[in-house]
JSON list of C-alpha atoms in Angstrom, two decimals:
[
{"chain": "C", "resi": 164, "resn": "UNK", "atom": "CA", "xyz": [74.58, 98.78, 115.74]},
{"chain": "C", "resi": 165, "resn": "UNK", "atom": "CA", "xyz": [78.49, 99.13, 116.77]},
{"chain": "C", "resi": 166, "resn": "UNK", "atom": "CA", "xyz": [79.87, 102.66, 116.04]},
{"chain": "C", "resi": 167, "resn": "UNK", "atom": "CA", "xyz": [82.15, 102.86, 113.33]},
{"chain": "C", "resi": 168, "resn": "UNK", "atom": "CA", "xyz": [86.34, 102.54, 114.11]},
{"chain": "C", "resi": 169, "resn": "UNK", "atom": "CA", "xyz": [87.81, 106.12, 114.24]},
{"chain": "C", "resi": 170, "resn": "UNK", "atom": "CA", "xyz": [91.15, 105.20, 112.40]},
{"chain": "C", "resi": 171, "resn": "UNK", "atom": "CA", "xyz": [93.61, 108.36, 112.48]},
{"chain": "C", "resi": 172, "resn": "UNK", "atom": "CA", "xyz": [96.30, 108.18, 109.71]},
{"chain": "C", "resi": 173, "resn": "UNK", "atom": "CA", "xyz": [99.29, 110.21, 111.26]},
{"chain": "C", "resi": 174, "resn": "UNK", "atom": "CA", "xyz": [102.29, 111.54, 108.97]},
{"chain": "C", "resi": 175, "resn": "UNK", "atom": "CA", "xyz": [105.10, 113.57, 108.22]},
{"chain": "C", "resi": 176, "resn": "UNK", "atom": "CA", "xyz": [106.43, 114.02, 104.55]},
{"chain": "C", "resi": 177, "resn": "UNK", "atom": "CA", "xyz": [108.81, 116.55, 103.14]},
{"chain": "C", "resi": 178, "resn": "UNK", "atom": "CA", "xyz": [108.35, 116.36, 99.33]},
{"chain": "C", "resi": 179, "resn": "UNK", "atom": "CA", "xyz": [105.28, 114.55, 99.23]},
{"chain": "C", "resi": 180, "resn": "UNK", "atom": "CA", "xyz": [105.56, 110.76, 98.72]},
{"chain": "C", "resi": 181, "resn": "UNK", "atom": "CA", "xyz": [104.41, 109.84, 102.10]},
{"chain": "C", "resi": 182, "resn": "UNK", "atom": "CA", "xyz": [101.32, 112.03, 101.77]},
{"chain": "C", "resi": 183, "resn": "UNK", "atom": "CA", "xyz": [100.06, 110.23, 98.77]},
{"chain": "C", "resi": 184, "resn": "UNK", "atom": "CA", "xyz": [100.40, 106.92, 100.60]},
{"chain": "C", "resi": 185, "resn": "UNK", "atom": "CA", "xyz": [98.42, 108.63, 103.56]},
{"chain": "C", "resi": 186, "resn": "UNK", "atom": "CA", "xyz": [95.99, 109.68, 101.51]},
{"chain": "C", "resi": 187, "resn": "UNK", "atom": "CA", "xyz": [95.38, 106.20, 99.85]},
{"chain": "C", "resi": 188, "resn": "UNK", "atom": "CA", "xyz": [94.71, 104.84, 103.26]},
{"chain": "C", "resi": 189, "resn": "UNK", "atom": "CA", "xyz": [92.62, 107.25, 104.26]},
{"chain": "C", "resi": 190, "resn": "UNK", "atom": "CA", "xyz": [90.30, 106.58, 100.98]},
{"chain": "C", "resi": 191, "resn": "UNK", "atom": "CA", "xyz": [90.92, 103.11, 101.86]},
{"chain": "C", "resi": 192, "resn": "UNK", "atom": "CA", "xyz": [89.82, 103.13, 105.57]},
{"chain": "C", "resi": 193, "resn": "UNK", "atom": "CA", "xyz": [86.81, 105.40, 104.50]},
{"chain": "C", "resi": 194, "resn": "UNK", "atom": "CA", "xyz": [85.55, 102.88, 102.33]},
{"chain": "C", "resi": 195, "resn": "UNK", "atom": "CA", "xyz": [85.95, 99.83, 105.15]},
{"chain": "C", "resi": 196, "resn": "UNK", "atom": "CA", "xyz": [84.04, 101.84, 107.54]},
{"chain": "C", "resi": 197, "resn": "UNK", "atom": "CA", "xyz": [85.85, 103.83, 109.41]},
{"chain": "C", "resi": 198, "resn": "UNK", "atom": "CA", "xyz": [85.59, 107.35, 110.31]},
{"chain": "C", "resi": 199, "resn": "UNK", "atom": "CA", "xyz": [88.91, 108.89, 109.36]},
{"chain": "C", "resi": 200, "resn": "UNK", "atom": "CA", "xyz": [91.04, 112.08, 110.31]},
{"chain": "C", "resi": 201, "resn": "UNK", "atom": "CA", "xyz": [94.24, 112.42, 107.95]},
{"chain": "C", "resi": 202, "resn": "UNK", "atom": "CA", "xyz": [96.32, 114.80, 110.07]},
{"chain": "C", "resi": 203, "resn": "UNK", "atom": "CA", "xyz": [100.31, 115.52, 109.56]},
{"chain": "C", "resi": 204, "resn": "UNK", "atom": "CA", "xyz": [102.88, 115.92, 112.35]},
{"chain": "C", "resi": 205, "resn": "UNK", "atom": "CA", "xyz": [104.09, 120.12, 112.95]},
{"chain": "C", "resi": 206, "resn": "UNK", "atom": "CA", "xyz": [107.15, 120.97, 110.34]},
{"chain": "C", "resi": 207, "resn": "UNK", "atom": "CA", "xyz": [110.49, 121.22, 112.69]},
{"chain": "C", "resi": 208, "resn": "UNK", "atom": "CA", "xyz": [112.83, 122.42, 109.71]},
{"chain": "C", "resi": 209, "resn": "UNK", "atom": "CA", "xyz": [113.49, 126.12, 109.37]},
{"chain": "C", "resi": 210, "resn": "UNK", "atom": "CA", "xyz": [112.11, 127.62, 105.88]},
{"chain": "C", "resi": 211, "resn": "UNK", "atom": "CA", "xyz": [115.39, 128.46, 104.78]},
{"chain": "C", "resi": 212, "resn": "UNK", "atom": "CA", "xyz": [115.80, 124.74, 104.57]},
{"chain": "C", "resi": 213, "resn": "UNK", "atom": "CA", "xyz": [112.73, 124.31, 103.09]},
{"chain": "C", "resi": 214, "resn": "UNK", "atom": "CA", "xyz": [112.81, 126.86, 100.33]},
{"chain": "C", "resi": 215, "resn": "UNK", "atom": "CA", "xyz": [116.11, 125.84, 98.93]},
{"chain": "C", "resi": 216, "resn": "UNK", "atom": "CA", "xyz": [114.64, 122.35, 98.17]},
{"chain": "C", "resi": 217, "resn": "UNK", "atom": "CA", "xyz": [111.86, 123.23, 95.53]},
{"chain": "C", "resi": 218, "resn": "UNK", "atom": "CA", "xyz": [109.96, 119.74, 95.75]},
{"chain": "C", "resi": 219, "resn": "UNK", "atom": "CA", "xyz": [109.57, 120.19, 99.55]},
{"chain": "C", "resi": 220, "resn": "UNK", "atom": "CA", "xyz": [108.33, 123.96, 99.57]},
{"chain": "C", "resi": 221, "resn": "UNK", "atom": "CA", "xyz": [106.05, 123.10, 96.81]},
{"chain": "C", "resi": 222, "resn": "UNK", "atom": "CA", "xyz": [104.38, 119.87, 99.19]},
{"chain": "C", "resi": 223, "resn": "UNK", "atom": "CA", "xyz": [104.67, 122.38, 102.20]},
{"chain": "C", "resi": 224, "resn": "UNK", "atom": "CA", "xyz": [102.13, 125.02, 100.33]},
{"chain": "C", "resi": 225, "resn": "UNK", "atom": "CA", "xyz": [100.09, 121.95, 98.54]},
{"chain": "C", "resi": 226, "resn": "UNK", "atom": "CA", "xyz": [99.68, 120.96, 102.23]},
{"chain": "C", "resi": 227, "resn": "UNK", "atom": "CA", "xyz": [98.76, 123.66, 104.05]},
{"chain": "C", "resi": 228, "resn": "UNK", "atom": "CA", "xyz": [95.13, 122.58, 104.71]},
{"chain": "C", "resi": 229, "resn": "UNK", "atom": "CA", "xyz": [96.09, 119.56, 106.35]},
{"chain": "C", "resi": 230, "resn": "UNK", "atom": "CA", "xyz": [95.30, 119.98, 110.09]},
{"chain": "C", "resi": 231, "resn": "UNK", "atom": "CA", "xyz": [97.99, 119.15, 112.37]},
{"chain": "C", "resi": 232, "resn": "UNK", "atom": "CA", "xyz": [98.08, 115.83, 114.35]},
{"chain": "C", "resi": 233, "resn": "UNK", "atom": "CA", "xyz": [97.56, 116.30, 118.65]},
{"chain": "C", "resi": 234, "resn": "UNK", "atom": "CA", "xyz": [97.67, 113.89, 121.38]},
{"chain": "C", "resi": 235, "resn": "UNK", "atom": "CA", "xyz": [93.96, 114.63, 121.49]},
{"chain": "C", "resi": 236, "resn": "UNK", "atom": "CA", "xyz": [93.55, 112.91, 117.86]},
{"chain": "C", "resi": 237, "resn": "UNK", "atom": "CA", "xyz": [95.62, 109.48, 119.19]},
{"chain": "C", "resi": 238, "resn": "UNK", "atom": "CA", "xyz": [92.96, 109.78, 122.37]},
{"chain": "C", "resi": 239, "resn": "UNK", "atom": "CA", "xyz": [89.64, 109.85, 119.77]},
{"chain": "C", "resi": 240, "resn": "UNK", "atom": "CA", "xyz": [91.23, 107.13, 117.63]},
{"chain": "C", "resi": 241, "resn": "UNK", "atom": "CA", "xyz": [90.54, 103.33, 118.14]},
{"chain": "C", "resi": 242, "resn": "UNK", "atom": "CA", "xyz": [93.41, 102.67, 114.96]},
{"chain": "C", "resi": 243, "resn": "UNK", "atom": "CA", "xyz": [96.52, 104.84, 114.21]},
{"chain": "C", "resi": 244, "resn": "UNK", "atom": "CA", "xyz": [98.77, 104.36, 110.97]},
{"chain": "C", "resi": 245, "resn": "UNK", "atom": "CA", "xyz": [101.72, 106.40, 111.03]},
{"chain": "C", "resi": 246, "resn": "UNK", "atom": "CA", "xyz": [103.57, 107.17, 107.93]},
{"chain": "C", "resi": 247, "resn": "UNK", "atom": "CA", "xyz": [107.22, 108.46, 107.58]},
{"chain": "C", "resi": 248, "resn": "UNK", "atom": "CA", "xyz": [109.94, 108.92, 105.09]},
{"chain": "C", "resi": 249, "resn": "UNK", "atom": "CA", "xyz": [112.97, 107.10, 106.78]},
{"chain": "C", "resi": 250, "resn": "UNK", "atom": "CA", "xyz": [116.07, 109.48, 108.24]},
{"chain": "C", "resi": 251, "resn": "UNK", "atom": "CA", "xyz": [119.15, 106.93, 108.11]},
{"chain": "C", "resi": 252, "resn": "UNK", "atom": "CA", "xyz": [117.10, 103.44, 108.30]},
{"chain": "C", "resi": 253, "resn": "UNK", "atom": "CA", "xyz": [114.73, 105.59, 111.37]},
{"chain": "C", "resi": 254, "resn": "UNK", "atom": "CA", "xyz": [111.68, 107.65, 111.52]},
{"chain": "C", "resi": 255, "resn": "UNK", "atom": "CA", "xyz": [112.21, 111.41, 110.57]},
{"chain": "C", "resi": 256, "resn": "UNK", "atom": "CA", "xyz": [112.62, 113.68, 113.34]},
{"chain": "C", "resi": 257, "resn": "UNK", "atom": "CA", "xyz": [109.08, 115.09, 113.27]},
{"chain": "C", "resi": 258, "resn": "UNK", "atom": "CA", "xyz": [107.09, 112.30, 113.26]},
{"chain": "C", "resi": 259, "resn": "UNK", "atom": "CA", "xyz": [108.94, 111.08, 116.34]},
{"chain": "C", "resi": 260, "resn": "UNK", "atom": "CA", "xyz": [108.71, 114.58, 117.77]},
{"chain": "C", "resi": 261, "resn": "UNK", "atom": "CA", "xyz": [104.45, 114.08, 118.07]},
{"chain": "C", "resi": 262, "resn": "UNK", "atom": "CA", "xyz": [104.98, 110.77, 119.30]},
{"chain": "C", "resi": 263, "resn": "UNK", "atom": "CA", "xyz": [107.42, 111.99, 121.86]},
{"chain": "C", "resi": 264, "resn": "UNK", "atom": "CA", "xyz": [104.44, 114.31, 123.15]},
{"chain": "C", "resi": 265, "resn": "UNK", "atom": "CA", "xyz": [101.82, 111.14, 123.68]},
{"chain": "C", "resi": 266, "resn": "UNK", "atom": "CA", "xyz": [103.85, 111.25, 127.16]},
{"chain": "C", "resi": 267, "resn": "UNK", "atom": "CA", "xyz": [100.53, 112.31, 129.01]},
{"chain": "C", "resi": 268, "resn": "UNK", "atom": "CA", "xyz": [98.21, 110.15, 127.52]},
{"chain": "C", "resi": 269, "resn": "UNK", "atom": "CA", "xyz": [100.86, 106.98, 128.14]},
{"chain": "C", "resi": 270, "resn": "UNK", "atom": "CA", "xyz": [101.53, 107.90, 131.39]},
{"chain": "C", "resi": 271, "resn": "UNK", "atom": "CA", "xyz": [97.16, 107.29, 132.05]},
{"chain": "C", "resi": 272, "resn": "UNK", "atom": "CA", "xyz": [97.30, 104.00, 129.82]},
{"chain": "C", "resi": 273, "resn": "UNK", "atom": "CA", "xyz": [95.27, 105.77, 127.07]},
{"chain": "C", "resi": 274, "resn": "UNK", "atom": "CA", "xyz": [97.42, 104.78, 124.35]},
{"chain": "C", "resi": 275, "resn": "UNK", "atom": "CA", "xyz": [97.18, 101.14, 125.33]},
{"chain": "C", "resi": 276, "resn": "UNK", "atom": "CA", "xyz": [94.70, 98.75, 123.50]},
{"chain": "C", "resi": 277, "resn": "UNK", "atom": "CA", "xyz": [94.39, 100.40, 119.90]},
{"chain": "C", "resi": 278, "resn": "UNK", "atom": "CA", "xyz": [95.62, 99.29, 117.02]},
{"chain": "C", "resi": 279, "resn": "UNK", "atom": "CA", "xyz": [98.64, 100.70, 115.23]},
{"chain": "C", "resi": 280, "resn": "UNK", "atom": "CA", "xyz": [100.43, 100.30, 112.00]},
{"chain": "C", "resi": 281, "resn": "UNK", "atom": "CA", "xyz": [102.94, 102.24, 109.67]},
{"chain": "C", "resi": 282, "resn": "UNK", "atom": "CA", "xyz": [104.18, 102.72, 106.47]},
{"chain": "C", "resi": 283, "resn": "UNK", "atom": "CA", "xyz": [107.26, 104.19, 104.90]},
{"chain": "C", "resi": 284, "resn": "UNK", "atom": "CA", "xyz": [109.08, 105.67, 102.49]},
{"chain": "C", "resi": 285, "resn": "UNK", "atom": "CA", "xyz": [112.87, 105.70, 100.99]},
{"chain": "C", "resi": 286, "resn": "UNK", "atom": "CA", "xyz": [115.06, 107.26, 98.40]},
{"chain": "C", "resi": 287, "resn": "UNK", "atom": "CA", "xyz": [116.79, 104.50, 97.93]},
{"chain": "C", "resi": 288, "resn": "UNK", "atom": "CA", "xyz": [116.26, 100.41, 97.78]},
{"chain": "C", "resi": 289, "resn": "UNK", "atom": "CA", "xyz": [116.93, 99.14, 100.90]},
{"chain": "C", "resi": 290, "resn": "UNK", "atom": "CA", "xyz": [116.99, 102.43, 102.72]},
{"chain": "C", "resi": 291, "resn": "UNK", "atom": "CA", "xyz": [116.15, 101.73, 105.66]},
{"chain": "C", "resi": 292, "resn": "UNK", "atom": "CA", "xyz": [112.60, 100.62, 105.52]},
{"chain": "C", "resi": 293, "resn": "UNK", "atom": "CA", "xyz": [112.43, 97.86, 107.38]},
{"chain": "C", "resi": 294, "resn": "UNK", "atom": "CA", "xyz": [114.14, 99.32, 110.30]},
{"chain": "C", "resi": 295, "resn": "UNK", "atom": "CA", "xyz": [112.61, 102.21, 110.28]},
{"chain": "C", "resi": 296, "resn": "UNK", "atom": "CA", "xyz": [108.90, 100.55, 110.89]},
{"chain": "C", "resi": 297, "resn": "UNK", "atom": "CA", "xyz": [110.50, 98.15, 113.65]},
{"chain": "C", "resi": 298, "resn": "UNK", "atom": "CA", "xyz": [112.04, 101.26, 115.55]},
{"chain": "C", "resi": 299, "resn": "UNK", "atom": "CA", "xyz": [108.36, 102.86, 115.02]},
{"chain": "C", "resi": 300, "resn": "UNK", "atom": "CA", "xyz": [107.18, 99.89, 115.91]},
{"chain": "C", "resi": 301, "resn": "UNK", "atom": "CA", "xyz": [108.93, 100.08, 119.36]},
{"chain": "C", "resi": 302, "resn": "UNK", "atom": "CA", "xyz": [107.21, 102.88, 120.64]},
{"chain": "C", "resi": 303, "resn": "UNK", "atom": "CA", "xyz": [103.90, 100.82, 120.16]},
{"chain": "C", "resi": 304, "resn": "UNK", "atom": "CA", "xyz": [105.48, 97.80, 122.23]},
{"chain": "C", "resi": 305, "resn": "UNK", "atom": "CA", "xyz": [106.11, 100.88, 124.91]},
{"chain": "C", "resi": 306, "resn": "UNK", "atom": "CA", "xyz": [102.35, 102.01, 124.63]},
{"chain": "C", "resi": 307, "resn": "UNK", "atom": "CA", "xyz": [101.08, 98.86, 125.24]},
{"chain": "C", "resi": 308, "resn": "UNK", "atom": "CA", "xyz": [99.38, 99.09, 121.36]},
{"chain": "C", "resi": 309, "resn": "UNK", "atom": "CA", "xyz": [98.63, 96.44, 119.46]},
{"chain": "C", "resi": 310, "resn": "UNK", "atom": "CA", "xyz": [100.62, 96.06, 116.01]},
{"chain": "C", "resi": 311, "resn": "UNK", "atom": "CA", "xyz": [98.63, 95.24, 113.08]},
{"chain": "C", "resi": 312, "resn": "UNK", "atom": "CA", "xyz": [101.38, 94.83, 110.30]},
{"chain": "C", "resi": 313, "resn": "UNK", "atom": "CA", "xyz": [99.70, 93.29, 106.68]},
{"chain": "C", "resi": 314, "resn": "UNK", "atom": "CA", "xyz": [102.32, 90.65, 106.80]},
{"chain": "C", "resi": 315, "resn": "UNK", "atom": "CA", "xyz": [101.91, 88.46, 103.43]},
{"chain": "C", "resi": 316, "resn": "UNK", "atom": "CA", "xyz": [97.79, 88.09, 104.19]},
{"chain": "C", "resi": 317, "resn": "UNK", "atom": "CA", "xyz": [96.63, 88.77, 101.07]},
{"chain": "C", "resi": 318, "resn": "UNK", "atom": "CA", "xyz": [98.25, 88.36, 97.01]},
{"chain": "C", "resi": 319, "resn": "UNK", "atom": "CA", "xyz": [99.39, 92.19, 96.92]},
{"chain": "C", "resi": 320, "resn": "UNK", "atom": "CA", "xyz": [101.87, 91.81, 99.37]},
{"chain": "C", "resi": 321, "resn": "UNK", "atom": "CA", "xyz": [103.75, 89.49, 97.57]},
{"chain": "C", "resi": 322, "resn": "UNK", "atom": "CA", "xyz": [104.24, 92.23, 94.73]},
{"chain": "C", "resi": 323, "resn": "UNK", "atom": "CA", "xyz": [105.10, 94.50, 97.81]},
{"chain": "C", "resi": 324, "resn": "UNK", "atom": "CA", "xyz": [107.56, 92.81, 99.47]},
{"chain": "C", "resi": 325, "resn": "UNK", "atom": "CA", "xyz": [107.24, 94.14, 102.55]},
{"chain": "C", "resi": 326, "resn": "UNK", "atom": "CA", "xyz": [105.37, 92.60, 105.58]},
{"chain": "C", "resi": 327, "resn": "UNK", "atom": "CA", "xyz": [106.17, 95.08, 107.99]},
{"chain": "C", "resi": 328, "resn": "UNK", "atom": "CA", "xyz": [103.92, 98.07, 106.01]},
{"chain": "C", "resi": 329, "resn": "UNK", "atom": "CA", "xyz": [103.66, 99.62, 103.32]},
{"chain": "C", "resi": 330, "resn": "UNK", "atom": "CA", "xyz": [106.64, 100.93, 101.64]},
{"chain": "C", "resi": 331, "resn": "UNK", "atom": "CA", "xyz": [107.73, 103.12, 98.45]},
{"chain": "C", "resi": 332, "resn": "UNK", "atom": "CA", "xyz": [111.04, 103.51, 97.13]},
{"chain": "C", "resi": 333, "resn": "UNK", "atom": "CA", "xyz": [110.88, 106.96, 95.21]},
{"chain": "C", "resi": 334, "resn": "UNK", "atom": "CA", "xyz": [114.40, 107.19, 93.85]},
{"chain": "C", "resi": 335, "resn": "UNK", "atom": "CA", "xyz": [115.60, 110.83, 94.47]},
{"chain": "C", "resi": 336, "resn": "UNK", "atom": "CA", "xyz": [111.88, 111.60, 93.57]},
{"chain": "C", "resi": 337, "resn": "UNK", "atom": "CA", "xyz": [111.75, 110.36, 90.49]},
{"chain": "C", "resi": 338, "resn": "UNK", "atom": "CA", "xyz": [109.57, 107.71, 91.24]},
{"chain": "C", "resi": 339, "resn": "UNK", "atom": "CA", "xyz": [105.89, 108.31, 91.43]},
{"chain": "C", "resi": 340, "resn": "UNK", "atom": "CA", "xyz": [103.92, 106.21, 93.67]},
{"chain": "C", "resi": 341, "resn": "UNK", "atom": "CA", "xyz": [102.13, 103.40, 91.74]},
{"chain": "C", "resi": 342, "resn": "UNK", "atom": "CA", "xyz": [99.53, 100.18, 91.83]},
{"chain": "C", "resi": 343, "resn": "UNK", "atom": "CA", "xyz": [102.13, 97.99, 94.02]},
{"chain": "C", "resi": 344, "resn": "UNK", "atom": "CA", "xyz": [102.40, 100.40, 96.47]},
{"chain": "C", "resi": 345, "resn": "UNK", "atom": "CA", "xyz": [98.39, 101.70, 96.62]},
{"chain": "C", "resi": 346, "resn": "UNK", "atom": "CA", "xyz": [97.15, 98.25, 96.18]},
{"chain": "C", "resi": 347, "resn": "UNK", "atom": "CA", "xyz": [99.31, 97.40, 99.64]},
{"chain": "C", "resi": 348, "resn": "UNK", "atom": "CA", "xyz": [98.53, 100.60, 101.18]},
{"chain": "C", "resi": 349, "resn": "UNK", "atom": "CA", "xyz": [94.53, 99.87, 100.23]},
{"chain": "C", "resi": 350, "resn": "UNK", "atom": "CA", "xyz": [94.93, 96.14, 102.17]},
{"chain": "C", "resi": 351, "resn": "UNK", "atom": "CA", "xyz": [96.49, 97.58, 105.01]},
{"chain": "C", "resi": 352, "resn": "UNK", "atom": "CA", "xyz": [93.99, 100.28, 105.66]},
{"chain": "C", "resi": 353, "resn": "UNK", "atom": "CA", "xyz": [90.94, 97.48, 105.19]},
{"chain": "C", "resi": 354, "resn": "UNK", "atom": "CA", "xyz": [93.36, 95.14, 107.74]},
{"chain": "C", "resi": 355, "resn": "UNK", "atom": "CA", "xyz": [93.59, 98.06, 110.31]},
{"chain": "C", "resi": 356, "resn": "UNK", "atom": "CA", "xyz": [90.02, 98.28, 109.96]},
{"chain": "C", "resi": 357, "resn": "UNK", "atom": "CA", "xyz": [89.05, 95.12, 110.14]},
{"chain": "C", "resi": 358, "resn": "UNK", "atom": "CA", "xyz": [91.02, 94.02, 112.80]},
{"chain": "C", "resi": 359, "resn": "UNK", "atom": "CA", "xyz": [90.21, 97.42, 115.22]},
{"chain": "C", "resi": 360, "resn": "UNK", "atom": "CA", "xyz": [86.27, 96.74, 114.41]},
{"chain": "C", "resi": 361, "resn": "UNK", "atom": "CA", "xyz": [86.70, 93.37, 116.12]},
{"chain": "C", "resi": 362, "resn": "UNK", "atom": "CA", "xyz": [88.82, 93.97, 118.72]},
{"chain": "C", "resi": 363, "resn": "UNK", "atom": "CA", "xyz": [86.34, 97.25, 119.58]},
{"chain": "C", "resi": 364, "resn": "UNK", "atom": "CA", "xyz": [83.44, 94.96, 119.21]},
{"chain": "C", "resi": 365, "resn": "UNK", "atom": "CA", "xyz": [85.30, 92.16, 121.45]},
{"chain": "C", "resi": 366, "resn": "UNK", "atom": "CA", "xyz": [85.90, 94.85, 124.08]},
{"chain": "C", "resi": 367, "resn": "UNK", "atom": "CA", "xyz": [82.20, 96.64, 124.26]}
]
């Protein structure tokens, strides 16, 4: 019997939005299968910057717990979904940080052949979204990854709007995440899944 995809879901988030998507996939990929490690990428911002924001230092102690991603993670994983808030229409500083440390593991060809996807989130409609997944999306071209985006393959993304990955526009934070955006993060996570099962199966 084929051992089950090891799908790490890799994030940063400041006040919390892109966590809760994170967390929906990782429920998601769970129940497709997969054995899943929901890790977040190392704070950069000082806590002075931090504490004067009350939403963010209140996610920054709610997430404590959560381990921190390593190149060693992207090395066990067959699928990585990365998840970032954008930072004017790219991905935020610290989630590009970890990725600029996969250096190693790139330079032996051990990021090449998994899957990868992403999801994002915005303060404002038409934010940035789309360009921030296709400059994520660049470094994946670089690794020699294989994108899996949803695309419009199943009725949810249609409510979604968004081929490229899941996306959430919370308004200043004043709007919660709902069903359009957990149904679409749920169908990525099973796509990820499904599509890094067969590809690991095609390979073995």
């Amino acid at each position: 019997m084929a051992s089950p995809v090891k799908l790490a879901v890799i994030y940063y988030s400041s006040t919390g939005f892109s966590a809760e998507i994170a967390k929906e996939i990782t429920e998601a990929g769970a129940k497709a299968g997969a054995e899943v490690r929901l890790l977040k990428a190392a704070e950069l911002a000082p806590a002075a910057a931090i504490n004067s924001n009350e939403a963010w230092a209140a996610h920054a102690a709610a997430s404590a717990g959560i381990a921190e991603a390593t190149a060693a993670d992207v090395e066990w994983a067959d699928a990585v979904i990365f998840g970032t808030p954008t930072r004017f229409g790219n991905i935020s500083s610290q989630l590009k940080q970890f990725i600029d440390t996969l250096g190693g593991l790139w330079a032996q060809g051990k990021l090449a052949n998994k899957v990868y996807s992403g999801f994002v989130t915005t303060a404002t409609t038409h934010g940035g979204q789309e360009s921030t997944l296709l400059a994520l999306y660049n470094s994946i071209h670089h690794f020699g990854g294989l994108i899996v985006s949803p695309g419009y393959t199943d009725p949810v993304k249609f409510v979604d709007g968004n081929p490229y990955g899941t996306s959430h526009v919370d308004a200043q934070g004043n709007i919660p995440i709902g069903d359009q955006t957990r149904n679409a993060a749920r169908h990525q996570a099973e796509r990820v899944v499904q599509i890094a099962a067969a590809l690991k199966a095609g390979l073995s």
